[in-house]
Short mmCIF file of C-alpha atoms (C1' of nucleotides) in Angstrom, two decimals:
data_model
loop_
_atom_site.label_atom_id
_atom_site.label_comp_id
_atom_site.label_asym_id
_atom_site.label_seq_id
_atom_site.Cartn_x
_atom_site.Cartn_y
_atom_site.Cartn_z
CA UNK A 1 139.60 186.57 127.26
CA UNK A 2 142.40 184.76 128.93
CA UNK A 3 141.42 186.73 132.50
CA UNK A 4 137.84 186.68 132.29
CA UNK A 5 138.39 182.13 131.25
CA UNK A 6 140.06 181.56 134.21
CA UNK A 7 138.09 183.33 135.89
CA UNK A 8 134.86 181.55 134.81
CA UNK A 9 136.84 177.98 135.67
CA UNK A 10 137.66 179.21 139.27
CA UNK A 11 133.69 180.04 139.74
CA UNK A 12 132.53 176.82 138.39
CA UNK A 13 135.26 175.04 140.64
CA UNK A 14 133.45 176.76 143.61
CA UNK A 15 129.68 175.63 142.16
CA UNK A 16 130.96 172.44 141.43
CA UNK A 17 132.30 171.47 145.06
CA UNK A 18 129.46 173.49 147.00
CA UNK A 19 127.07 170.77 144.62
CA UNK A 20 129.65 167.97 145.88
CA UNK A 21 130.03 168.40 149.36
CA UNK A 22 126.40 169.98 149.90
CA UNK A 23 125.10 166.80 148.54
CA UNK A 24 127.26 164.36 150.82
CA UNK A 25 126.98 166.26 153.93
CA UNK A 26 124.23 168.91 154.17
CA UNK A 27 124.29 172.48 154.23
CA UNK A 28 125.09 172.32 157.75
CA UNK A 29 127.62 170.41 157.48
CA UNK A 30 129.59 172.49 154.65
CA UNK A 31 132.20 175.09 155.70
CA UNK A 32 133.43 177.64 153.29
CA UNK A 33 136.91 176.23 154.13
CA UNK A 34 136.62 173.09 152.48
CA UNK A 35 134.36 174.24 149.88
CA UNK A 36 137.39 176.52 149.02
CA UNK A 37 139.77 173.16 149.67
CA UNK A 38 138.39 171.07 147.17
CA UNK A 39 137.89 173.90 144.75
CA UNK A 40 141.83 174.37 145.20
CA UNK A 41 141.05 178.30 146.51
CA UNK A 42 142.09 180.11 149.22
CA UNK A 43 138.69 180.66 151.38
CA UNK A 44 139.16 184.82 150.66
CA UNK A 45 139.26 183.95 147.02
CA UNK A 46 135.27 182.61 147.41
CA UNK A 47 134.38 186.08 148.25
CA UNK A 48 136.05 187.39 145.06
CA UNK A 49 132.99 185.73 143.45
CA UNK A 50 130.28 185.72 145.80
CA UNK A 51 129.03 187.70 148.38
CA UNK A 52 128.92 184.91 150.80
CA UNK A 53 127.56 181.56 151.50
CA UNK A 54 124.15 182.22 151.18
CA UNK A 55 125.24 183.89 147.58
CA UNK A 56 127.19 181.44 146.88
CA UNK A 57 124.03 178.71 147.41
CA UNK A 58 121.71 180.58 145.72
CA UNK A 59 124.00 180.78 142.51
CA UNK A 60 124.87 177.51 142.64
CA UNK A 61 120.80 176.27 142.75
CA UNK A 62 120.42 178.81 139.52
CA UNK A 63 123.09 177.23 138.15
CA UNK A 64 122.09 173.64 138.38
CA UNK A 65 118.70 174.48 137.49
CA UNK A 66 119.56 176.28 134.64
CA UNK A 67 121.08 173.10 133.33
CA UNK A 68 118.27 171.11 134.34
CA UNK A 69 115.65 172.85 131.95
CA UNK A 70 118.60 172.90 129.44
CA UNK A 71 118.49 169.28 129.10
CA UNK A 72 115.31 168.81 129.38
CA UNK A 73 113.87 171.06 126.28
CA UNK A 74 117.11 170.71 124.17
CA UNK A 75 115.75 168.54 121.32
CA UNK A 76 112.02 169.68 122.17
CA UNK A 77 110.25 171.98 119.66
CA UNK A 78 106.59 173.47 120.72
CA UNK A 79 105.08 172.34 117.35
CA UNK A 80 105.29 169.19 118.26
CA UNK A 81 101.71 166.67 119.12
CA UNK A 82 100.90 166.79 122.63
CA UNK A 83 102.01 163.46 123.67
CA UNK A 84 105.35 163.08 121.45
CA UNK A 85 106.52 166.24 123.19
CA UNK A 86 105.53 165.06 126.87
CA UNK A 87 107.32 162.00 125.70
CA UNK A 88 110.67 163.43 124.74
CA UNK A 89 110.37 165.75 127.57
CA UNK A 90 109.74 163.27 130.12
CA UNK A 91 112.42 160.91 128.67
CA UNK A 92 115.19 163.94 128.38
CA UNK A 93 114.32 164.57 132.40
CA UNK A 94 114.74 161.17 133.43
CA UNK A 95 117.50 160.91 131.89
CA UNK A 96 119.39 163.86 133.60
CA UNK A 97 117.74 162.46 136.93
CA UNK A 98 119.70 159.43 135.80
CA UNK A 99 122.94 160.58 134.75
CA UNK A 100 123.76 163.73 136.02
CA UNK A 101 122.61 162.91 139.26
CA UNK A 102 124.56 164.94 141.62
CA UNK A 103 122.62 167.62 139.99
CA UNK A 104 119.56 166.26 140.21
CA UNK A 105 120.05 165.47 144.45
CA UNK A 106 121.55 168.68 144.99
CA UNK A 107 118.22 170.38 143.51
CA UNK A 108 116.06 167.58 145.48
CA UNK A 109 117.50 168.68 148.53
CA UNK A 110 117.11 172.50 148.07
CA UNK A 111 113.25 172.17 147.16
CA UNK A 112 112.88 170.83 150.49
CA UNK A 113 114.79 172.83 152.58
CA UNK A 114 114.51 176.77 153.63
CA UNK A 115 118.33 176.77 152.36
CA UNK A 116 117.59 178.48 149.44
CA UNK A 117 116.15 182.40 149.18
CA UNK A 118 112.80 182.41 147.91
CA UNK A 119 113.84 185.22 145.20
CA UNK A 120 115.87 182.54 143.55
CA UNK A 121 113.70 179.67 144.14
CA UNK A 122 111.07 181.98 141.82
CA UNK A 123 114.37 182.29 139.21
CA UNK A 124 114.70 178.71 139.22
CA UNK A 125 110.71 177.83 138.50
CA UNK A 126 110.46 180.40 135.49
CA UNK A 127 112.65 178.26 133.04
CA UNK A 128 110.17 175.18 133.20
CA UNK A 129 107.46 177.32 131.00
CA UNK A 130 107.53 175.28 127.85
CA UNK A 131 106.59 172.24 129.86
CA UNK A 132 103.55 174.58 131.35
CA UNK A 133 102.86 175.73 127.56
CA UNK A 134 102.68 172.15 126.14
CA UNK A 135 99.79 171.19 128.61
CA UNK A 136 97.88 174.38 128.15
CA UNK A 137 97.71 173.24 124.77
CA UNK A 138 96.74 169.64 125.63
CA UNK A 139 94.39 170.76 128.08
CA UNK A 140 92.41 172.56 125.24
CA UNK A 141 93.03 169.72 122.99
CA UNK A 142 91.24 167.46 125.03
CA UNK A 143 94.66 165.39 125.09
CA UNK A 144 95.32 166.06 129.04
CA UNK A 145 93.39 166.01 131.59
CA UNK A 146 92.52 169.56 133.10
CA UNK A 147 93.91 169.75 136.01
CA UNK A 148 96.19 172.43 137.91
CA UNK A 149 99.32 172.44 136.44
CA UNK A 150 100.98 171.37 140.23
CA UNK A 151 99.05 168.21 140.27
CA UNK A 152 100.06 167.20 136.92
CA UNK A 153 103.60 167.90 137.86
CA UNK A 154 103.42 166.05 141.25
CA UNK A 155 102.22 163.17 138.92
CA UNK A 156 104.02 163.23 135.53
CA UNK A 157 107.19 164.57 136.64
CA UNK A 158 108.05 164.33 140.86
CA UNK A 159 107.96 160.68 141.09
CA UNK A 160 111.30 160.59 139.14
CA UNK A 161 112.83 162.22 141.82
CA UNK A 162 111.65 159.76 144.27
CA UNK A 163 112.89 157.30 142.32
CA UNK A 164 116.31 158.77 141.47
CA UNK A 165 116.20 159.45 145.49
CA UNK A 166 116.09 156.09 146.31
CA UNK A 167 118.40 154.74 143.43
CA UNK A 168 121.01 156.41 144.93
CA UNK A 169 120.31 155.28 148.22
CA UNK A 170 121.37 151.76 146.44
CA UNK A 171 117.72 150.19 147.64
CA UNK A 172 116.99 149.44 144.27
CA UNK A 173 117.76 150.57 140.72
CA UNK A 174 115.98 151.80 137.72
CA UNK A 175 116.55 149.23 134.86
CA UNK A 176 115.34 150.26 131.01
CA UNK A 177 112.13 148.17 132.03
CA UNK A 178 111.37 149.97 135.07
CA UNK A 179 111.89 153.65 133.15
CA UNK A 180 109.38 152.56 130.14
CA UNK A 181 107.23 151.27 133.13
CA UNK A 182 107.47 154.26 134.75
CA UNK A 183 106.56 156.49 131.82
CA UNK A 184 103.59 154.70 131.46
CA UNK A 185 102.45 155.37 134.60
CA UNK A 186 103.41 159.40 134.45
CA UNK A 187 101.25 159.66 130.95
CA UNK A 188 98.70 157.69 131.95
CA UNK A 189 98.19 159.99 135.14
CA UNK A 190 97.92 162.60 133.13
CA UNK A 191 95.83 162.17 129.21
CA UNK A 192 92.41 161.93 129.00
CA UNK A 193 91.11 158.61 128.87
CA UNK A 194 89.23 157.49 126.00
CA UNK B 1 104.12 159.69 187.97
CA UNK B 2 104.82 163.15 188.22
CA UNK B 3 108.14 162.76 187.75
CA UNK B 4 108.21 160.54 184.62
CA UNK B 5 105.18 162.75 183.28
CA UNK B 6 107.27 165.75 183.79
CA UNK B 7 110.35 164.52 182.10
CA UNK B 8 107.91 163.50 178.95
CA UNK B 9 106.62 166.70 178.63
CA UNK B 10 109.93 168.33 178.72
CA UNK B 11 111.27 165.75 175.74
CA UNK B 12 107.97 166.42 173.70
CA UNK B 13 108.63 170.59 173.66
CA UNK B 14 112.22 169.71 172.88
CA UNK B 15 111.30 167.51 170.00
CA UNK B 16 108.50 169.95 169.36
CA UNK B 17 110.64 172.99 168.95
CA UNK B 18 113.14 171.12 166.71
CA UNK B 19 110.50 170.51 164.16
CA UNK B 20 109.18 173.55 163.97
CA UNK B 21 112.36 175.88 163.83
CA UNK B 22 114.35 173.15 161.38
CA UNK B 23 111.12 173.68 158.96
CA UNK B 24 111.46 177.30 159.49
CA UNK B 25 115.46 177.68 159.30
CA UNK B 26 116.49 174.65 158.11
CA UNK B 27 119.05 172.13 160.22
CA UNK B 28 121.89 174.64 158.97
CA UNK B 29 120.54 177.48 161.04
CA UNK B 30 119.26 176.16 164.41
CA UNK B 31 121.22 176.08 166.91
CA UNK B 32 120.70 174.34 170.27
CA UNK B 33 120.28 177.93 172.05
CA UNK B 34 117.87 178.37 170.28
CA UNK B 35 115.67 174.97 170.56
CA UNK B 36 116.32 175.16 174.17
CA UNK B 37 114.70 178.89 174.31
CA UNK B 38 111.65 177.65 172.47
CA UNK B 39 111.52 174.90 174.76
CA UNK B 40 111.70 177.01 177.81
CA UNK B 41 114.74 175.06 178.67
CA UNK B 42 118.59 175.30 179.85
CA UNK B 43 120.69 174.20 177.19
CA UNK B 44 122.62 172.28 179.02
CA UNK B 45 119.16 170.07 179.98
CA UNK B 46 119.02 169.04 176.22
CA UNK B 47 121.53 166.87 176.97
CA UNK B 48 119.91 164.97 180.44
CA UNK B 49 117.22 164.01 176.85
CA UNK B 50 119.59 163.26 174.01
CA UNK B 51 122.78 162.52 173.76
CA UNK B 52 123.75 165.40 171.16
CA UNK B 53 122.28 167.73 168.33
CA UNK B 54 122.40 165.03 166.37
CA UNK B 55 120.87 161.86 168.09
CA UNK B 56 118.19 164.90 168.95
CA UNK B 57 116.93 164.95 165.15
CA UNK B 58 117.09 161.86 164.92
CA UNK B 59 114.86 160.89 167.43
CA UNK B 60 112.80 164.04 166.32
CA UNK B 61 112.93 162.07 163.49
CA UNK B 62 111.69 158.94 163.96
CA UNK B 63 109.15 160.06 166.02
CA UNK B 64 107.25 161.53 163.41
CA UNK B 65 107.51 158.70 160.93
CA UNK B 66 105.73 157.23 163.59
CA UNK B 67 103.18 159.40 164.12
CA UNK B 68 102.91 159.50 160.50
CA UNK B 69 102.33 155.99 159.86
CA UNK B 70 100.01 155.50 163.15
CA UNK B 71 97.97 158.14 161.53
CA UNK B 72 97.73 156.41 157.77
CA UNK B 73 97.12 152.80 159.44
CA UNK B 74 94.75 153.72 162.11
CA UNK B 75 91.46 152.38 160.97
CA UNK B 76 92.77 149.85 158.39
CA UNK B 77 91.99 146.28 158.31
CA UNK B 78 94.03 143.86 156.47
CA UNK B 79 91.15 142.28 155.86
CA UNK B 80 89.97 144.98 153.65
CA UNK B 81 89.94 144.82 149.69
CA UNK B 82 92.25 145.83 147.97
CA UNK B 83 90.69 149.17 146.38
CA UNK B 84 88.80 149.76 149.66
CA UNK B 85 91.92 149.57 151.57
CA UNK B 86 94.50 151.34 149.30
CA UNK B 87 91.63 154.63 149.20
CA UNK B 88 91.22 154.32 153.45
CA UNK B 89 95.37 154.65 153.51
CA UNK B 90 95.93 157.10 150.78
CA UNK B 91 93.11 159.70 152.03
CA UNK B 92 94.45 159.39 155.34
CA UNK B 93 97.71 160.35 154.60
CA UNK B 94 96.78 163.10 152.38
CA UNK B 95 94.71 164.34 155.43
CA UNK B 96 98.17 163.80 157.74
CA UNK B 97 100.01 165.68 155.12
CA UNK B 98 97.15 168.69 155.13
CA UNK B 99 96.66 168.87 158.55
CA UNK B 100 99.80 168.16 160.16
CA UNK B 101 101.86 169.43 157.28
CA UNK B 102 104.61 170.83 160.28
CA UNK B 103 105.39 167.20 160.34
CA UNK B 104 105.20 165.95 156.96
CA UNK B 105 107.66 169.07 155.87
CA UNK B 106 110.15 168.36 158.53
CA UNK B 107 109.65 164.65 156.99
CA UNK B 108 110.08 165.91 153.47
CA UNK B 109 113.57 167.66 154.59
CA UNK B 110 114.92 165.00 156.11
CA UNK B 111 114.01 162.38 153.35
CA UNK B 112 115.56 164.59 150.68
CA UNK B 113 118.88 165.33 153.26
CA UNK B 114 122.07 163.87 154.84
CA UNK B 115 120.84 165.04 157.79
CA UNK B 116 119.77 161.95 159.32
CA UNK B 117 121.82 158.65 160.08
CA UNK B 118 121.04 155.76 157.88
CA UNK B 119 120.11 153.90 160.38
CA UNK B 120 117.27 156.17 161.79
CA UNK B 121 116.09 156.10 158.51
CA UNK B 122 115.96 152.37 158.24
CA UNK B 123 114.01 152.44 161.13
CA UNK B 124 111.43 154.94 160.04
CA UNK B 125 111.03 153.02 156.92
CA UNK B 126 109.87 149.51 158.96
CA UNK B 127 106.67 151.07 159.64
CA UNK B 128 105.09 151.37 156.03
CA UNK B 129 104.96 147.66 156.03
CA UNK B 130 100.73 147.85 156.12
CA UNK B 131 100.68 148.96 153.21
CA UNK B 132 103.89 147.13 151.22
CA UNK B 133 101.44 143.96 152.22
CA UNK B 134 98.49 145.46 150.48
CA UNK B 135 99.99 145.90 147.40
CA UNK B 136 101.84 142.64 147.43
CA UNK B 137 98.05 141.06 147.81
CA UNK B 138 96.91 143.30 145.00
CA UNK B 139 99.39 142.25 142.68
CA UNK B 140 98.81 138.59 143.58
CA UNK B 141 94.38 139.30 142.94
CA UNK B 142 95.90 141.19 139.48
CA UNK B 143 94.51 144.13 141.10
CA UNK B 144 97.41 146.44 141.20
CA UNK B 145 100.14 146.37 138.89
CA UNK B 146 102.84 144.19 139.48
CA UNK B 147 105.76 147.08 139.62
CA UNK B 148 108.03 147.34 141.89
CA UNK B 149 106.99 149.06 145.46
CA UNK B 150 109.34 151.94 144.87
CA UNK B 151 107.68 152.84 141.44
CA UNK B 152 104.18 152.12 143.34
CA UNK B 153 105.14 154.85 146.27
CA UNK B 154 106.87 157.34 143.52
CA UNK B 155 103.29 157.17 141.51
CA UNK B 156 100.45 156.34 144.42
CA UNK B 157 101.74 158.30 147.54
CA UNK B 158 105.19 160.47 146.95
CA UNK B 159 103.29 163.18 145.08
CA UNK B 160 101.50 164.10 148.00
CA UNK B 161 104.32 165.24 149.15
CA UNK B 162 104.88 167.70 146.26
CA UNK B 163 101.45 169.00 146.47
CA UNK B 164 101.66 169.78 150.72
CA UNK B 165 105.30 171.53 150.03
CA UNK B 166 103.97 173.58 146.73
CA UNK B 167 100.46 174.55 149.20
CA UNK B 168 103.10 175.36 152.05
CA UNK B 169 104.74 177.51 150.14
CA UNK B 170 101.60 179.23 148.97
CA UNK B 171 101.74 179.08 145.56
CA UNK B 172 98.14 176.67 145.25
CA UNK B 173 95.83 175.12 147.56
CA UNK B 174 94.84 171.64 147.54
CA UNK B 175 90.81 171.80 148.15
CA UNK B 176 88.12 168.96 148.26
CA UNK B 177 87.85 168.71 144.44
CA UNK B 178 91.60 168.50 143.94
CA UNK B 179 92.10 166.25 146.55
CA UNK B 180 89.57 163.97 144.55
CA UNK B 181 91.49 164.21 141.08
CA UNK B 182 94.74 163.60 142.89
CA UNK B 183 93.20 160.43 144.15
CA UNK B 184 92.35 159.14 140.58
CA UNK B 185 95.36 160.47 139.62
CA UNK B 186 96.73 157.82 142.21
CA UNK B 187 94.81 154.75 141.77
CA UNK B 188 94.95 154.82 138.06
CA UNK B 189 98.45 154.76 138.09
CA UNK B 190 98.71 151.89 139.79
CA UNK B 191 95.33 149.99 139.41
CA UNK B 192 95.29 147.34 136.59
CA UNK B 193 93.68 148.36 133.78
CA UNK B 194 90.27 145.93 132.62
"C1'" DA C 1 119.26 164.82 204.46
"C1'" DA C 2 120.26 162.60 200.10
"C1'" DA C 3 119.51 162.19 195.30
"C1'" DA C 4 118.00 163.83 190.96
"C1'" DA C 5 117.05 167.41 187.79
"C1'" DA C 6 117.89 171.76 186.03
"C1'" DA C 7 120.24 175.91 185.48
"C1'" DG C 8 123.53 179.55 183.89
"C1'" DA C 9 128.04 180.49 182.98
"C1'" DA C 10 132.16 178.89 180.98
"C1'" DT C 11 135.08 176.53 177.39
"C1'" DG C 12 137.37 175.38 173.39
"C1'" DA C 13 136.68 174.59 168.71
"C1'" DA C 14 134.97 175.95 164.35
"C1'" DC C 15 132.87 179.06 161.52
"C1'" DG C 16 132.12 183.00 158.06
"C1'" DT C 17 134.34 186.81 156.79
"C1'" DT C 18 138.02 190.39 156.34
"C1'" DC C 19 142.73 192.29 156.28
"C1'" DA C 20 147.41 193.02 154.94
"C1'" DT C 21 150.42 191.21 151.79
"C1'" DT C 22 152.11 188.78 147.74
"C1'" DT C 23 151.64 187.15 143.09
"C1'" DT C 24 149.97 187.58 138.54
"C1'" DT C 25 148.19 190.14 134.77
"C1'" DT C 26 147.61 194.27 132.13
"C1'" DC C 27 148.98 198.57 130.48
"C1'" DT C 28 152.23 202.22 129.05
"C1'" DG C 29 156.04 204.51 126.84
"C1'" DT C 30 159.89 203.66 124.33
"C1'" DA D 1 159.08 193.85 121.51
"C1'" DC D 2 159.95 194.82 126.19
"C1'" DA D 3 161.02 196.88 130.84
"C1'" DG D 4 158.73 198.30 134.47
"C1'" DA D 5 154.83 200.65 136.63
"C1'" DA D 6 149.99 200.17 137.78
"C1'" DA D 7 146.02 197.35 138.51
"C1'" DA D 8 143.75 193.13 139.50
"C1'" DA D 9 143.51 188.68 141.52
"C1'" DA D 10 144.68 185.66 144.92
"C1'" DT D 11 146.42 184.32 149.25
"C1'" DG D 12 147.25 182.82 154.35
"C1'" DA D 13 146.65 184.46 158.61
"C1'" DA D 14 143.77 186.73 161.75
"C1'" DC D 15 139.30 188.45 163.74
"C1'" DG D 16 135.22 188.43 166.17
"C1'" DT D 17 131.33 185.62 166.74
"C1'" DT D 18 128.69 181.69 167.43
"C1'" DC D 19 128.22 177.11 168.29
"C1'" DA D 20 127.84 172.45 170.74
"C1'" DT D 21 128.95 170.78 174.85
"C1'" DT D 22 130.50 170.56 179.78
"C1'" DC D 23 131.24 172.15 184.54
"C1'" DT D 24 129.81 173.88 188.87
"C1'" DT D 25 126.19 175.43 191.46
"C1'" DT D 26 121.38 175.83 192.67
"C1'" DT D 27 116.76 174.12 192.90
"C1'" DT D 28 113.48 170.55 193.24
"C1'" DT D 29 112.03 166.04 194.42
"C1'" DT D 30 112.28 161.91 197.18
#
DNA sequence: AAAAAAAGAATGAACGTTCATTTTTTCTGT
DNA sequence: ACAGAAAAAATGAACGTTCATTCTTTTTTT
């Protein structure tokens, strides 16, 4: 157990400054040299766990994205109403967008970007199901509205990466107010009006 | 003339080919070789155009957010009301983001990147102005919600964006009827309610 | 003929990756 | 429990390649 923890702590070392330094300076700009500097590696060590970059990118966005859903259905449980679920959904996700937001800009920036393979970009979608579930079952409910599934996303859930985007650019930042403000507008985007 | 038309010609295919081999590799994996080839260019007369790589995607850059706004704002009034005016802007940016979605995706990248300078970005941002104005009148008629812009843009225009990159990558497309609900979607979320 | 624009080849630096070696961990027999 | 052999993990230096950029020459325009 001893071999196989240290091993585990070197890897996430590597994930962690690949997130760190992808995030400050772009893919482009990221050698494996200082990936393996600030992970306190020698550059061959990297290839002990990965194949190479583009490995080491792709594990790294299954990683964080992994987490992501984590967080997001931790305290959620299917049997709950339609809304109170979207609720403590929506509220768990803005929070990670909130606090762990290194995460949350490094997975911004790889859904925008041909940086990732698309075989792990399909990975990374599969875990968001329950979210998918809960709306099949409002849609038949007559709770939410029936729309595709991507344009309730780009409605309910997206905008909080915009706004996380632009938080931490420092043009403006997302008070208590503002997030109860903004959930507001995600639900009522979404449910069938009365 | 000829001279000056010549030399435009040569910029636009060199701006041209950046956009379209950035969306297609990403900033990470084109090299100036390679823009020059698609150009039909030396490499070495990038730099009689732009100073470097990276003053070249900027200008690419800000070029587009140009294009990109003179497209939304082209037949808006100020003048208009406030509903008429906010459904004129919004449908023509959803068309922009359809039908030239080569541009909006290269503008998607670099808004979710380090791979412009701030400052290019501050200056691609000046140009949405139009339409900060029509909310700011909406909110002053108690039209429009009074949130703050960036919660606005997140709700009324930013999930565009989500819905051109999920059609881009092929997993949905966005017809007539969608387009429609997406533009309820939009207004009701930041519309005041009666 | 002079000036400007463009070209291809050249340059030095930086990159991803691998190689030969050293260090650390694990295993074995006593 | 422990010496020491075997295996595994880790390393720094090195390799070949590719890149952004520049230099010198050629071509085109004035």
């Amino acid at each position: 157990m001893a071999k196989l923890q240290k091993s585990i702590d070197k890897r996430n070392a590597l994930v962690k400054a690949t997130i760190e330094l992808v995030n400050n300076n772009g893919f482009h700009a990221t050698p494996m040299s200082k990936i393996a500097k600030m992970a306190n590696v020698s550059p061959a060590t990297i290839y002990l766990y990965f194949e190479n970059k583009q490995d080491l990118v792709n594990q790294t966005y299954i990683d964080v994205k992994a987490e992501y859903t984590n967080y997001a259905f931790a305290d959620f449980d299917p049997n709950m109403p339609i809304e109170e679920g979207f609720e403590m959904i929506w509220k768990r996700i803005a929070d990670f967008k909130l606090n762990e937001c290194e995460h949350a800009m490094f997975l911004a920036q790889c859904d925008n970007t041909p940086m990732i393979d698309e075989e792990s970009r399909q990975e990374g979608i599969k875990h968001l199901q329950p979210l998918l579930d809960l709306w099949e079952r409002g849609k038949k409910e007559g709770v939410i509205k029936p729309l595709s599934d991507y344009i309730l996303y780009a409605y309910a859930i997206n905008p909080l990466s915009f706004l996380m985007m632009t938080q931490k650019r420092g043009s403006f930042t997302l008070d208590k107010a503002h997030l109860e403000e903004a959930y507001q507008s995600a639900w009522s985007s979404i449910k069938m009006c009365k």
